[in-house]
Amino acid sequence: MANHIMSTYKRLPIQFQRGEGIWLWDSENKQYLDALSGIAVCGLGHAHPAIAQAIANQAGLLVHTSNLYGITLQEQLADGLCELSGMDRVFFCNSGAEANEAAIKIARLYGHNRGIHSPTIIVMEKSFHGRTLATLTATGNRKVQAGFEPLVQGFIRVPYNDLAAIQTVAANSNDVVAVLVEPIQGEGGINIPDADYLQGIRSLCNENHWLMMLDEIQSGMGRTGKWFAWQHSDVTPDVATLAKALGNGVPIGACLARGKAAEMMKPGSHGSTFGGNPLACRAAITVLEVLEQQHLVAHAATLGEYFLAGFHAALSGQKGVTSIRGRGLMIGIELDRPCAELVEKALEQGLLINVTAERVIRLLPPLVTTVKQADIIIEHVSELVREFLAG
Ligand SMILES: *Cc1c(COP(=O)(O)O)cnc(C)c1O
C-alpha cells in the first residue's frame, strides 16, 4: 500500500481496532491498557455505552444543519457548561486550537473596543495552545514554530509561574489586553504552578483591565478532580477554552466567556461551519451527564491522590526520579534524563503512556479507571522506570 498520509506524525507501529473502557485491542488482538486516553480525550474510556448510544441515536435523527439555524442541542450544552463553570456564553468549534483562536479574537476585539490599536496577549514559556498560526505563535515551544515564520504579531512571552514577570510587562506596555495561560501545563511537562499563581493573575488582570484567559483544553472536564482546574484556585476567568475530553472523541471545542468578554462577538465576527453541530453537541451533553451521574469528577480527585501516593511509595528514594507530581488524573513523573524510549518499551508490554518535555512520563488515564486498574498502572510504570534507570 502506498503511503498517502502526510508525514506530520512519527507514529508507533501499531493500529488499534476496538476498545472497551480502559482497554484497547490491536489488529492482532493483543490487549493494551490505555493510561493516556488518546491524550486526555476519552475521559470516559473507549466505546462507552451511553456515548455510543447517544451518537447512534443522533446520527439517525440529525447530524448537521449549519449555524444558519437555531440548534437546540447547542443551547442545551451551552446551558450545562455555563452552569458548571460560571461563564455566560459559549462559542462552539471543532478543536482546541480553534477554541483558542476564538479566545485570541475575543481579546483583540476587547482591545480595539478600548482604543488599543495593537492589542497584545501575554503568553507563557513551555505552553502549548495548538498548531494554527496564531496558536503556534502563542505556544512557548520553538519546535512548534520553526519553519512557519512569519509568526503572528501581538504576543509577549514570560516564564510560567512568575507573577513578577507579568507585573514587569504591565509596567512597560500599554498594549496588553489579556493573559492566556494553562492552569496546569500539559505538553510542557505537567507543570503545576504555585497555589497563588492563578489568583495573582486574576488580581493583575483586574487592576489592568485585562482578560484572564485559561486554556483548559487538557485540564478541563473533570480531569484534575474539579470540573475545571481553575476551580482549585477560587478564581473565575473571563475566557476559558475546552476541547479534548468534551466529546469523548467526537471532535468538539468550546470557547466560554463571561461579562464583557462574552459580549465581544457580534453576528459576522466569527464562525465555524461544523461548530456545535447536533451530533457533537449530543455527544458532549451525554459526557456531562455521565460525568455527573457517576460522580467521576470526585472520583478523579480521589484516584489522583491514590496514584500519587502509590508512585511515591513505589519510587521514593529511587535515584534518577526527580519529581512525582500531579493533580487528579494529570500525572507526571520526571526523570533526570531523556526517557522517550519508555513509550515503546511500555507499548511492547501492553501499556500506553506518553513522555513529554523529554524527561517527563505523562499519564492521563480515563476517569473511569478503577482502583484495581490504578494498581496495575502504578506497578507497571514503576517497574519500567526502575528497569530504565538501572539499565
Ligand atoms: C491539545 C491542546 C491544545 C490543542 O488542541 P487541538 O484539538 O489539538 O487543536 C491546546 N491547548 C492545550 C492545553 C492542549 O492540551
Short mmCIF file of C-alpha atoms and ligand atoms in Angstrom, two decimals:
data_model
loop_
_atom_site.label_atom_id
_atom_site.label_comp_id
_atom_site.label_asym_id
_atom_site.label_seq_id
_atom_site.Cartn_x
_atom_site.Cartn_y
_atom_site.Cartn_z
CA MET A 1 0.00 0.00 0.00
CA ALA A 2 1.43 3.38 -0.98
CA ASN A 3 1.67 5.84 1.86
CA HIS A 4 -0.57 8.76 1.00
CA ILE A 5 -0.66 10.18 4.53
CA MET A 6 1.33 13.39 5.08
CA SER A 7 4.14 12.64 7.44
CA THR A 8 3.17 15.09 10.19
CA TYR A 9 3.44 12.37 12.86
CA LYS A 10 6.09 9.93 13.91
CA ARG A 11 3.70 7.07 14.56
CA LEU A 12 4.21 3.96 16.63
CA PRO A 13 3.91 0.80 14.50
CA ILE A 14 0.56 -0.28 15.79
CA GLN A 15 -3.12 0.05 14.90
CA PHE A 16 -5.99 -0.36 17.30
CA GLN A 17 -9.20 -1.99 16.18
CA ARG A 18 -11.52 -1.70 19.15
CA GLY A 19 -11.70 -0.59 22.73
CA GLU A 20 -13.69 -1.01 25.91
CA GLY A 21 -13.22 1.25 28.92
CA ILE A 22 -9.52 1.46 29.70
CA TRP A 23 -8.66 -1.40 27.30
CA LEU A 24 -7.69 -1.44 23.62
CA TRP A 25 -7.07 -4.29 21.18
CA ASP A 26 -4.77 -4.10 18.16
CA SER A 27 -5.12 -5.77 14.75
CA GLU A 28 -3.50 -8.96 16.14
CA ASN A 29 -5.99 -8.92 19.02
CA LYS A 30 -3.30 -8.10 21.55
CA GLN A 31 -4.72 -6.26 24.56
CA TYR A 32 -3.40 -2.94 25.90
CA LEU A 33 -4.12 -0.84 28.97
CA ASP A 34 -4.60 2.78 27.91
CA ALA A 35 -3.18 5.14 30.54
CA LEU A 36 -3.26 8.07 28.10
CA SER A 37 -6.92 8.22 26.92
CA GLY A 38 -5.98 9.38 23.41
CA ILE A 39 -4.18 12.35 25.02
CA ALA A 40 -6.84 13.24 27.61
CA VAL A 41 -9.70 12.86 25.13
CA CYS A 42 -11.51 9.65 26.08
CA GLY A 43 -12.18 10.58 29.70
CA LEU A 44 -14.99 8.05 29.86
CA GLY A 45 -12.83 5.37 28.26
CA HIS A 46 -13.36 3.72 24.89
CA ALA A 47 -16.72 2.67 23.46
CA HIS A 48 -18.64 3.97 26.46
CA PRO A 49 -22.15 2.51 26.03
CA ALA A 50 -24.02 5.75 26.83
CA ILE A 51 -21.87 7.75 24.40
CA ALA A 52 -22.11 5.09 21.68
CA GLN A 53 -25.89 5.02 22.09
CA ALA A 54 -26.17 8.82 22.03
CA ILE A 55 -24.08 9.11 18.87
CA ALA A 56 -26.02 6.34 17.13
CA ASN A 57 -29.40 7.82 18.08
CA GLN A 58 -28.41 11.31 16.99
CA ALA A 59 -26.94 10.04 13.71
CA GLY A 60 -30.36 8.56 12.94
CA LEU A 61 -32.11 11.86 13.74
CA LEU A 62 -29.94 14.74 12.52
CA VAL A 63 -26.19 15.27 12.17
CA HIS A 64 -25.82 18.76 10.74
CA THR A 65 -27.85 21.76 9.63
CA SER A 66 -25.28 24.62 9.96
CA ASN A 67 -25.35 27.65 12.19
CA LEU A 68 -27.72 29.46 9.83
CA TYR A 69 -30.43 27.98 12.05
CA GLY A 70 -31.02 27.50 15.74
CA ILE A 71 -29.60 24.30 17.26
CA THR A 72 -31.44 23.17 20.38
CA LEU A 73 -28.72 20.75 21.48
CA GLN A 74 -26.11 23.54 21.21
CA GLU A 75 -28.20 25.76 23.51
CA GLN A 76 -28.64 22.87 25.92
CA LEU A 77 -24.90 22.12 26.02
CA ALA A 78 -24.08 25.82 26.49
CA ASP A 79 -26.52 25.95 29.43
CA GLY A 80 -24.83 22.95 31.02
CA LEU A 81 -21.30 24.29 30.54
CA CYS A 82 -22.20 27.75 31.85
CA GLU A 83 -23.87 26.31 34.93
CA LEU A 84 -20.78 24.23 35.74
CA SER A 85 -18.28 27.00 35.01
CA GLY A 86 -19.98 30.26 35.99
CA MET A 87 -19.42 31.59 32.47
CA ASP A 88 -22.08 33.43 30.45
CA ARG A 89 -21.76 32.46 26.78
CA VAL A 90 -20.18 29.77 24.60
CA PHE A 91 -18.86 29.62 21.05
CA PHE A 92 -18.59 26.09 19.67
CA CYS A 93 -15.92 24.85 17.25
CA ASN A 94 -14.19 21.56 16.46
CA SER A 95 -10.82 21.50 18.19
CA GLY A 96 -8.65 23.01 20.86
CA ALA A 97 -6.70 25.24 18.51
CA GLU A 98 -9.94 26.69 17.18
CA ALA A 99 -11.21 27.33 20.71
CA ASN A 100 -8.01 29.28 21.41
CA GLU A 101 -8.34 31.14 18.10
CA ALA A 102 -11.77 32.31 19.28
CA ALA A 103 -10.27 33.41 22.61
CA ILE A 104 -7.49 35.34 20.82
CA LYS A 105 -10.06 37.05 18.57
CA ILE A 106 -12.17 37.99 21.60
CA ALA A 107 -9.08 39.53 23.25
CA ARG A 108 -8.35 41.56 20.12
CA LEU A 109 -11.95 42.81 19.86
CA TYR A 110 -11.81 43.70 23.53
CA GLY A 111 -8.59 45.65 22.95
CA HIS A 112 -9.88 47.56 19.94
CA ASN A 113 -13.03 48.39 21.92
CA ARG A 114 -10.78 50.02 24.49
CA GLY A 115 -8.93 52.02 21.82
CA ILE A 116 -5.83 49.81 21.81
CA HIS A 117 -4.71 49.54 18.20
CA SER A 118 -2.11 46.82 18.64
CA PRO A 119 -3.63 44.52 21.27
CA THR A 120 -1.07 42.20 22.85
CA ILE A 121 -1.62 38.96 24.77
CA ILE A 122 0.77 37.73 27.46
CA VAL A 123 1.62 34.03 26.96
CA MET A 124 3.94 31.63 28.77
CA GLU A 125 7.16 29.76 28.18
CA LYS A 126 6.66 25.97 27.79
CA SER A 127 2.99 26.49 26.95
CA PHE A 128 1.03 24.64 24.28
CA HIS A 129 -2.03 26.16 22.61
CA GLY A 130 -2.29 24.44 19.22
CA ARG A 131 -0.97 24.31 15.65
CA THR A 132 -2.79 27.07 13.78
CA LEU A 133 -0.67 30.13 13.04
CA ALA A 134 -1.96 32.22 15.94
CA THR A 135 -1.94 29.35 18.43
CA LEU A 136 1.53 28.12 17.44
CA THR A 137 2.71 31.69 17.94
CA ALA A 138 1.14 31.64 21.41
CA THR A 139 2.82 28.29 22.10
CA GLY A 140 6.06 28.50 24.08
CA ASN A 141 8.00 25.88 22.15
CA ARG A 142 10.30 26.81 19.26
CA LYS A 143 9.95 23.36 17.71
CA VAL A 144 6.27 24.04 17.09
CA GLN A 145 7.04 27.38 15.40
CA ALA A 146 10.19 26.63 13.40
CA GLY A 147 9.66 26.87 9.65
CA PHE A 148 6.31 28.62 9.90
CA GLU A 149 7.56 32.19 10.16
CA PRO A 150 6.44 34.92 9.86
CA LEU A 151 4.62 34.36 13.13
CA VAL A 152 1.53 36.29 14.17
CA GLN A 153 2.03 39.63 15.94
CA GLY A 154 0.58 40.61 19.26
CA PHE A 155 2.05 38.14 21.77
CA ILE A 156 4.57 38.72 24.52
CA ARG A 157 6.13 35.81 26.40
CA VAL A 158 7.03 35.46 30.07
CA PRO A 159 8.16 32.48 32.18
CA TYR A 160 5.41 30.27 33.61
CA ASN A 161 4.61 30.58 37.31
CA ASP A 162 6.25 34.01 37.52
CA LEU A 163 3.88 36.79 38.60
CA ALA A 164 6.68 39.34 38.82
CA ALA A 165 7.42 38.85 35.11
CA ILE A 166 3.80 39.67 34.30
CA GLN A 167 4.00 42.74 36.54
CA THR A 168 7.06 43.91 34.67
CA VAL A 169 5.18 43.66 31.37
CA ALA A 170 2.29 45.59 32.92
CA ALA A 171 4.66 48.38 33.91
CA ASN A 172 6.25 48.58 30.47
CA SER A 173 3.44 48.14 27.97
CA ASN A 174 0.14 49.87 27.31
CA ASP A 175 -0.95 47.38 24.67
CA VAL A 176 -1.62 44.32 26.82
CA VAL A 177 -5.27 43.20 26.73
CA ALA A 178 -5.17 39.65 28.09
CA VAL A 179 -3.20 36.85 29.70
CA LEU A 180 -3.53 33.39 28.12
CA VAL A 181 -2.33 30.56 30.35
CA GLU A 182 -2.82 26.86 31.13
CA PRO A 183 -3.84 26.30 34.79
CA ILE A 184 -1.54 23.25 34.63
CA GLN A 185 0.83 22.90 31.67
CA GLY A 186 0.23 19.60 29.90
CA GLU A 187 2.59 19.29 26.92
CA GLY A 188 5.11 21.40 28.84
CA GLY A 189 5.55 18.57 31.36
CA ILE A 190 2.64 18.55 33.85
CA ASN A 191 3.84 21.81 35.38
CA ILE A 192 1.74 22.82 38.37
CA PRO A 193 2.12 26.47 39.37
CA ASP A 194 2.24 27.80 42.94
CA ALA A 195 -1.07 27.86 44.81
CA ASP A 196 -1.39 31.65 44.50
CA TYR A 197 -0.49 31.89 40.79
CA LEU A 198 -3.96 31.98 39.23
CA GLN A 199 -5.22 34.33 41.94
CA GLY A 200 -2.24 36.56 41.28
CA ILE A 201 -3.05 36.62 37.58
CA ARG A 202 -6.69 37.36 38.41
CA SER A 203 -5.64 40.38 40.50
CA LEU A 204 -3.27 41.68 37.82
CA CYS A 205 -6.00 41.28 35.21
CA ASN A 206 -8.47 43.17 37.41
CA GLU A 207 -6.02 46.01 38.13
CA ASN A 208 -5.02 46.42 34.48
CA HIS A 209 -8.40 45.71 32.86
CA TRP A 210 -7.04 42.66 31.07
CA LEU A 211 -8.94 39.50 30.24
CA MET A 212 -7.87 36.39 32.14
CA MET A 213 -7.99 33.59 29.56
CA LEU A 214 -7.45 29.99 30.66
CA ASP A 215 -6.63 27.16 28.29
CA GLU A 216 -8.45 24.22 29.94
CA ILE A 217 -8.28 22.05 26.84
CA GLN A 218 -6.27 19.35 28.61
CA SER A 219 -7.06 20.11 32.26
CA GLY A 220 -10.83 20.64 31.93
CA MET A 221 -13.82 18.31 32.01
CA GLY A 222 -13.05 16.81 35.41
CA ARG A 223 -9.54 15.57 34.69
CA THR A 224 -7.89 17.32 37.65
CA GLY A 225 -10.62 16.41 40.14
CA LYS A 226 -12.67 19.58 39.58
CA TRP A 227 -14.78 20.32 36.53
CA PHE A 228 -12.21 22.95 35.56
CA ALA A 229 -8.71 23.22 37.02
CA TRP A 230 -9.21 26.91 37.90
CA GLN A 231 -11.79 25.75 40.48
CA HIS A 232 -8.90 24.56 42.68
CA SER A 233 -7.87 28.22 42.99
CA ASP A 234 -11.08 30.08 43.80
CA VAL A 235 -10.95 32.29 40.70
CA THR A 236 -13.14 32.63 37.62
CA PRO A 237 -11.54 33.53 34.28
CA ASP A 238 -13.06 35.89 31.72
CA VAL A 239 -12.46 33.41 28.90
CA ALA A 240 -11.87 29.65 29.04
CA THR A 241 -11.26 27.13 26.26
CA LEU A 242 -12.25 23.47 26.14
CA ALA A 243 -11.92 20.63 23.67
CA LYS A 244 -10.22 17.23 24.16
CA ALA A 245 -12.50 15.38 26.64
CA LEU A 246 -15.59 17.47 25.87
CA GLY A 247 -16.88 15.00 23.27
CA ASN A 248 -15.04 11.86 24.46
CA GLY A 249 -13.54 11.58 20.97
CA VAL A 250 -16.21 13.27 18.86
CA PRO A 251 -14.46 16.46 17.70
CA ILE A 252 -15.80 19.50 19.56
CA GLY A 253 -14.20 22.58 21.06
CA ALA A 254 -15.67 25.46 23.02
CA CYS A 255 -14.70 28.99 23.95
CA LEU A 256 -16.53 30.15 27.09
CA ALA A 257 -16.68 33.80 28.08
CA ARG A 258 -18.06 35.89 30.91
CA GLY A 259 -19.08 39.52 31.43
CA LYS A 260 -17.70 41.98 28.87
CA ALA A 261 -15.73 39.24 27.10
CA ALA A 262 -18.99 37.41 26.42
CA GLU A 263 -20.37 40.42 24.54
CA MET A 264 -17.49 40.94 22.09
CA MET A 265 -18.65 38.69 19.26
CA LYS A 266 -21.38 40.07 17.01
CA PRO A 267 -23.14 38.40 14.07
CA GLY A 268 -20.49 38.10 11.38
CA SER A 269 -17.48 38.37 13.75
CA HIS A 270 -16.65 34.70 13.79
CA GLY A 271 -17.99 31.33 12.74
CA SER A 272 -17.49 27.66 12.02
CA THR A 273 -19.46 25.54 9.58
CA PHE A 274 -19.34 22.37 11.68
CA GLY A 275 -19.08 24.12 15.06
CA GLY A 276 -21.59 22.83 17.60
CA ASN A 277 -23.50 20.58 15.23
CA PRO A 278 -26.21 18.32 16.69
CA LEU A 279 -24.05 15.18 16.64
CA ALA A 280 -21.11 16.69 18.51
CA CYS A 281 -23.36 18.51 20.99
CA ARG A 282 -25.36 15.38 21.72
CA ALA A 283 -22.12 13.51 22.47
CA ALA A 284 -20.90 16.30 24.76
CA ILE A 285 -24.23 16.59 26.60
CA THR A 286 -24.00 12.87 27.27
CA VAL A 287 -20.41 13.26 28.50
CA LEU A 288 -21.64 15.85 31.04
CA GLU A 289 -24.48 13.54 32.10
CA VAL A 290 -22.24 10.52 32.63
CA LEU A 291 -19.58 12.54 34.50
CA GLU A 292 -22.32 13.86 36.78
CA GLN A 293 -24.35 10.69 37.29
CA GLN A 294 -21.30 8.57 38.05
CA HIS A 295 -19.59 11.20 40.23
CA LEU A 296 -16.49 10.83 38.09
CA VAL A 297 -15.05 14.27 38.87
CA ALA A 298 -14.84 13.44 42.57
CA HIS A 299 -13.50 10.02 41.60
CA ALA A 300 -10.73 11.67 39.55
CA ALA A 301 -9.72 13.66 42.65
CA THR A 302 -9.62 10.61 44.92
CA LEU A 303 -7.93 8.36 42.39
CA GLY A 304 -5.37 11.08 41.64
CA GLU A 305 -4.34 11.11 45.31
CA TYR A 306 -4.17 7.33 45.21
CA PHE A 307 -1.89 7.40 42.15
CA LEU A 308 0.46 9.95 43.71
CA ALA A 309 0.65 8.02 46.99
CA GLY A 310 1.26 4.81 45.04
CA PHE A 311 4.04 6.28 42.93
CA HIS A 312 5.66 7.94 45.93
CA ALA A 313 5.64 4.61 47.77
CA ALA A 314 6.98 2.68 44.76
CA LEU A 315 9.60 5.17 43.63
CA SER A 316 10.60 7.13 46.71
CA GLY A 317 14.34 7.14 47.13
CA GLN A 318 14.77 5.91 43.56
CA LYS A 319 17.82 7.70 42.21
CA GLY A 320 17.02 9.32 38.86
CA VAL A 321 13.40 10.19 39.71
CA THR A 322 13.47 13.93 40.29
CA SER A 323 9.76 14.63 40.81
CA ILE A 324 6.40 12.90 41.07
CA ARG A 325 3.57 15.37 40.65
CA GLY A 326 0.01 15.69 39.51
CA ARG A 327 -3.49 16.90 40.14
CA GLY A 328 -6.30 14.43 39.74
CA LEU A 329 -5.58 12.25 36.73
CA MET A 330 -2.99 14.57 35.18
CA ILE A 331 0.17 12.89 36.42
CA GLY A 332 3.86 13.46 35.69
CA ILE A 333 6.95 11.52 36.75
CA GLU A 334 10.09 13.46 35.93
CA LEU A 335 13.43 11.71 35.48
CA ASP A 336 16.91 13.19 35.45
CA ARG A 337 17.44 12.11 31.81
CA PRO A 338 15.55 11.93 28.49
CA CYS A 339 13.26 8.90 28.53
CA ALA A 340 11.22 8.94 25.29
CA GLU A 341 12.19 5.30 24.66
CA LEU A 342 9.98 4.28 27.60
CA VAL A 343 6.92 4.81 25.41
CA GLU A 344 7.90 1.98 23.06
CA LYS A 345 9.04 -0.29 25.89
CA ALA A 346 5.67 0.15 27.60
CA LEU A 347 3.82 -0.43 24.34
CA GLU A 348 5.58 -3.77 23.78
CA GLN A 349 4.36 -4.75 27.24
CA GLY A 350 0.78 -3.69 26.51
CA LEU A 351 0.69 -0.31 28.23
CA LEU A 352 0.05 3.10 26.66
CA ILE A 353 1.89 6.01 28.27
CA ASN A 354 3.46 9.20 26.98
CA VAL A 355 6.66 11.13 27.51
CA THR A 356 6.57 14.91 27.14
CA ALA A 357 9.16 17.65 27.62
CA GLU A 358 11.78 14.89 27.02
CA ARG A 359 12.06 13.76 30.63
CA VAL A 360 8.50 13.64 31.96
CA ILE A 361 6.44 10.45 31.87
CA ARG A 362 2.88 11.66 31.43
CA LEU A 363 -0.15 9.65 32.49
CA LEU A 364 -3.68 10.74 31.61
CA PRO A 365 -5.79 7.66 32.42
CA PRO A 366 -9.55 7.70 31.82
CA LEU A 367 -11.76 8.99 34.64
CA VAL A 368 -13.47 5.59 34.71
CA THR A 369 -10.22 3.90 35.84
CA THR A 370 -10.83 1.65 38.86
CA VAL A 371 -8.55 1.35 41.89
CA LYS A 372 -7.53 -2.12 40.69
CA GLN A 373 -6.55 -0.76 37.29
CA ALA A 374 -4.70 2.09 39.03
CA ASP A 375 -2.69 -0.54 40.92
CA ILE A 376 -1.76 -2.22 37.64
CA ILE A 377 -0.62 1.12 36.17
CA ILE A 378 1.37 2.11 39.28
CA GLU A 379 3.14 -1.23 39.45
CA HIS A 380 3.83 -1.44 35.73
CA VAL A 381 5.10 2.12 35.30
CA SER A 382 7.22 1.95 38.45
CA GLU A 383 8.83 -1.28 37.22
CA LEU A 384 9.52 0.31 33.82
CA VAL A 385 11.12 3.31 35.49
CA ARG A 386 13.28 1.18 37.79
CA GLU A 387 14.45 -1.00 34.88
CA PHE A 388 15.16 2.02 32.71
CA LEU A 389 17.19 3.78 35.39
CA ALA A 390 19.10 0.59 36.23
CA GLY A 391 19.94 -0.03 32.56
C1 LIG B 1 -4.27 19.60 22.93
C2 LIG B 1 -4.17 21.01 23.37
C3 LIG B 1 -4.47 22.08 22.50
C4 LIG B 1 -4.76 21.87 21.02
O1 LIG B 1 -5.91 21.14 20.80
P1 LIG B 1 -6.20 20.57 19.30
O2 LIG B 1 -7.56 19.94 19.44
O3 LIG B 1 -5.12 19.59 19.00
O4 LIG B 1 -6.18 21.72 18.38
C5 LIG B 1 -4.42 23.36 23.00
N1 LIG B 1 -4.11 23.59 24.30
C6 LIG B 1 -3.82 22.60 25.16
C7 LIG B 1 -3.51 22.92 26.58
C8 LIG B 1 -3.84 21.27 24.72
O5 LIG B 1 -3.51 20.30 25.58
#
